[in-house]
Short mmCIF file of C-alpha atoms in Angstrom, two decimals:
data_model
loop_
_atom_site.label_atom_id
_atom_site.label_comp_id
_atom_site.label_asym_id
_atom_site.label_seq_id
_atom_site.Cartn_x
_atom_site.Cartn_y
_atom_site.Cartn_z
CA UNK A 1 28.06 -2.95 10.69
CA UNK A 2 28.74 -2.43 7.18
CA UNK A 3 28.52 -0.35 4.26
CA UNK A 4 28.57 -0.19 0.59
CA UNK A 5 30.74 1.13 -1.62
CA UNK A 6 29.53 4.55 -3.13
CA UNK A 7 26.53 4.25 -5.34
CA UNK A 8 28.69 5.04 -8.88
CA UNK A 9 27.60 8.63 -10.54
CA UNK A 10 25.99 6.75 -13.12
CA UNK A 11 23.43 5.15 -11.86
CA UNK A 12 20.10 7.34 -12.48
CA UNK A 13 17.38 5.96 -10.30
CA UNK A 14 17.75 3.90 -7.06
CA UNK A 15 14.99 1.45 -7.81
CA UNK A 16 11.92 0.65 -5.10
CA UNK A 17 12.82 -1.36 -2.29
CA UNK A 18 16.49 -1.70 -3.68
CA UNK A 19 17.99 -1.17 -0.15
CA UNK A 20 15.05 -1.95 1.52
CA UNK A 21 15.94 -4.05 5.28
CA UNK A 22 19.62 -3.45 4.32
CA UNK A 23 19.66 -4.00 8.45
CA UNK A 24 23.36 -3.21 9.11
CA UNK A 25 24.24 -0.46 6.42
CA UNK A 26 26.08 2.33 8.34
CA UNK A 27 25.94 4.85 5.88
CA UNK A 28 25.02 6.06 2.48
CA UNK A 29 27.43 7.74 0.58
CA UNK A 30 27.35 8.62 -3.55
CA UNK A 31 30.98 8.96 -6.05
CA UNK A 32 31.20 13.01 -6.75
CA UNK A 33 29.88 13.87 -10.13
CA UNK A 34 26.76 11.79 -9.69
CA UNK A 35 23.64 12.07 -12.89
CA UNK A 36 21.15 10.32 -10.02
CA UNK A 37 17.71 11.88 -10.28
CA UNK A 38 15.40 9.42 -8.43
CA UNK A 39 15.75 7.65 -4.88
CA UNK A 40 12.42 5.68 -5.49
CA UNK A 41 9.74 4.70 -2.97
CA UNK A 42 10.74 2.21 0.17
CA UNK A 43 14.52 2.84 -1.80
CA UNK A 44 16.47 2.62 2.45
CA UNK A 45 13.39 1.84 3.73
CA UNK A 46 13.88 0.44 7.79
CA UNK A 47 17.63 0.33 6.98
CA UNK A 48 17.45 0.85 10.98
CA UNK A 49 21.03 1.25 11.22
CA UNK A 50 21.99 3.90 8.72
CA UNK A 51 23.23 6.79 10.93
CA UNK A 52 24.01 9.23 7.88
CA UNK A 53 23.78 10.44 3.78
CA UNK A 54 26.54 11.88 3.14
CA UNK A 55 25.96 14.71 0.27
CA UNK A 56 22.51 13.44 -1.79
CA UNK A 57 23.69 14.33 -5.05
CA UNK A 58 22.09 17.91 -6.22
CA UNK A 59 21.26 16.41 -9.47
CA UNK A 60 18.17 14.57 -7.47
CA UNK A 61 15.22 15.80 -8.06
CA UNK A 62 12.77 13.35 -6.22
CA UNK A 63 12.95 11.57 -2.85
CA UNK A 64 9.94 8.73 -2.56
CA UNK A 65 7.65 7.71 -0.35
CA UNK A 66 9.00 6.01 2.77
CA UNK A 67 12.05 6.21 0.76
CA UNK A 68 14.38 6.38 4.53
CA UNK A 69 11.42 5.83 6.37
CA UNK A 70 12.05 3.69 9.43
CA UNK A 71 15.68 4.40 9.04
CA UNK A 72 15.77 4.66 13.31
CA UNK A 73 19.28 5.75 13.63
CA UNK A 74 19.37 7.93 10.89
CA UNK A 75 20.51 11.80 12.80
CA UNK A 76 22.63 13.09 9.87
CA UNK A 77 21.56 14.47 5.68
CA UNK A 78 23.25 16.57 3.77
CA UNK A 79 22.44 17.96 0.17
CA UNK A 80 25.19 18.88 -2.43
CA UNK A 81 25.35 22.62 -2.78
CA UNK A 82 22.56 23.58 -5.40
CA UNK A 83 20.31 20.50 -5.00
CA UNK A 84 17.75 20.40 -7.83
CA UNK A 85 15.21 18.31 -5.62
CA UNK A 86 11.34 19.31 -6.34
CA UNK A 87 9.42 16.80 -4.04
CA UNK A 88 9.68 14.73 -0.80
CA UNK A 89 7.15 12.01 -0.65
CA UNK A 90 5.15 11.02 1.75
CA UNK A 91 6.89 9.20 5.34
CA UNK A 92 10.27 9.43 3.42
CA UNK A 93 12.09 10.36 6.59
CA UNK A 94 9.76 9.04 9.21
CA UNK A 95 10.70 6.84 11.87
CA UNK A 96 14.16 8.60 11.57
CA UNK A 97 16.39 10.48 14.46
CA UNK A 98 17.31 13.50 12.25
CA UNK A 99 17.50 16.76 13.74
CA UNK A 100 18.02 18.99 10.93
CA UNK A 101 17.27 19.42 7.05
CA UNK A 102 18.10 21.66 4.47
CA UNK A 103 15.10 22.53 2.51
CA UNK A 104 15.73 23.88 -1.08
CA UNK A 105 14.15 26.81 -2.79
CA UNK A 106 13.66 24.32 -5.68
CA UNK A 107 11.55 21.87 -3.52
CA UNK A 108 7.48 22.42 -5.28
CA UNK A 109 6.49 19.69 -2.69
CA UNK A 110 6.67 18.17 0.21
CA UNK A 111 4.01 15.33 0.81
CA UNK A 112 1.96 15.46 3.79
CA UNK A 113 4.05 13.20 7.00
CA UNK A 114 7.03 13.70 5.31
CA UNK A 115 8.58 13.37 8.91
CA UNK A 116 5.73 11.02 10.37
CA UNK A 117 6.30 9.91 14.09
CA UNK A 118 9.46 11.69 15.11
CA UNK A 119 11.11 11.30 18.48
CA UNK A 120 12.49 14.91 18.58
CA UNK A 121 11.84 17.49 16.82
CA UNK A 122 14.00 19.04 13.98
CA UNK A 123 15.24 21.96 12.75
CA UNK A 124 14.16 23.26 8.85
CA UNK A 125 17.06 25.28 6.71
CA UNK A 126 14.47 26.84 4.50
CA UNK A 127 16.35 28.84 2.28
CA UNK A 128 16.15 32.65 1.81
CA UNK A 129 14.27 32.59 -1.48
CA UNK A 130 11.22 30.03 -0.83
CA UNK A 131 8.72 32.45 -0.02
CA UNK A 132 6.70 29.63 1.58
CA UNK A 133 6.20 26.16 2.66
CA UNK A 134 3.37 24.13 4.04
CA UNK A 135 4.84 21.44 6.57
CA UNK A 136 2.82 18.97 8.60
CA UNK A 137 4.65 16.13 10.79
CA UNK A 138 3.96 15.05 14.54
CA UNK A 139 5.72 15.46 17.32
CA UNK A 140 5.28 14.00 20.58
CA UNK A 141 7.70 16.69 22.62
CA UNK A 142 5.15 19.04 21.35
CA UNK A 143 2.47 17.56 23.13
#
C-alpha cells in the first residue's frame, strides 16, 4: 500500500481522472489551510484501496461525478468544520463501504445515486439548519 503526500493547500481543483485507478493509495489526506474548491469528476475514481479522507478541506465547494466512486474500501470521510460544499454529483461515493456522512446545511444539491450500489447502508449527519433534503441511493439490506 501506499500513499501520497498531502495534496499542498494550494492547489485549487483536483483535475478529472487525476487519481483515477491510483490502485494501492491508502488514504487521502490535504496540508491544513487548503484554497481547494473542486474535486472534479472520476478525480479517486476505483482507487479500490483508499480506506479514508481525512478532513476534505471546508473551502470545497463541489464533489464530481463518480469522483470516489468505486473506491471499495473506502468506510471513513470527514469534512473540516464549516465545509462550504454546495453539490455532490452523481455516483461520487458509489461502490464505496462508508457508513456515515456529514451532510452540510450549505449542500443546494445532491445528484440523484449519489451513493449508487451500496453494500450497507449509512448513516446521514444532516445538520440542524437544512430544513430538507431529497436523497435517493439503493440498498440491497433494504430489500
Amino acid at each position: 500500500m501506499s500513499n501520497i503526500s498531502p495534496i499542498p493547500k494550494t492547489v485549487k481543483t483536483i483535475g478529472k481522472s487525476a487519481f483515477q485507478y491510483c490502485e494501492y493509495l491508502e488514504s487521502i489526506e490535504f496540508e491544513k489551510n487548503s484554497c481547494l474548491e473542486v474535486i472534479d469528476d472520476l478525480a479517486f475514481d476505483s482507487c479500490q484501496y483508499t480506506q479514508s479522507i481525512s478532513e476534505i478541506p471546508k473551502s470545497v465547494k463541489k464533489i464530481g461525478k463518480s469522483a470516489f466512486g468505486g473506491c471499495d474500501q473506502l468506510k471513513s470521510i470527514s469534512f473540516q468544520k464549516g465545509a462550504e460544499i454546495e453539490y455532490i454529483g452523481k455516483d461520487a461515493f458509489s461502490y464505496t463501504s462508508i457508513l456515515t456522512i456529514p451532510i452540510s446545511e450549505k449542500v443546494k444539491g445532491l445528484s440523484e445515486n449519489f451513493l449508487l450500489k451500496r453494500s450497507c447502508c449509512m448513516n446521514f449527519e444532516i445538520s440542524p439548519k437544512k430544513e430538507s433534503i431529497y436523497i435517493l441511493f439503493w440498498c440491497p439490506s433494504l430489500y
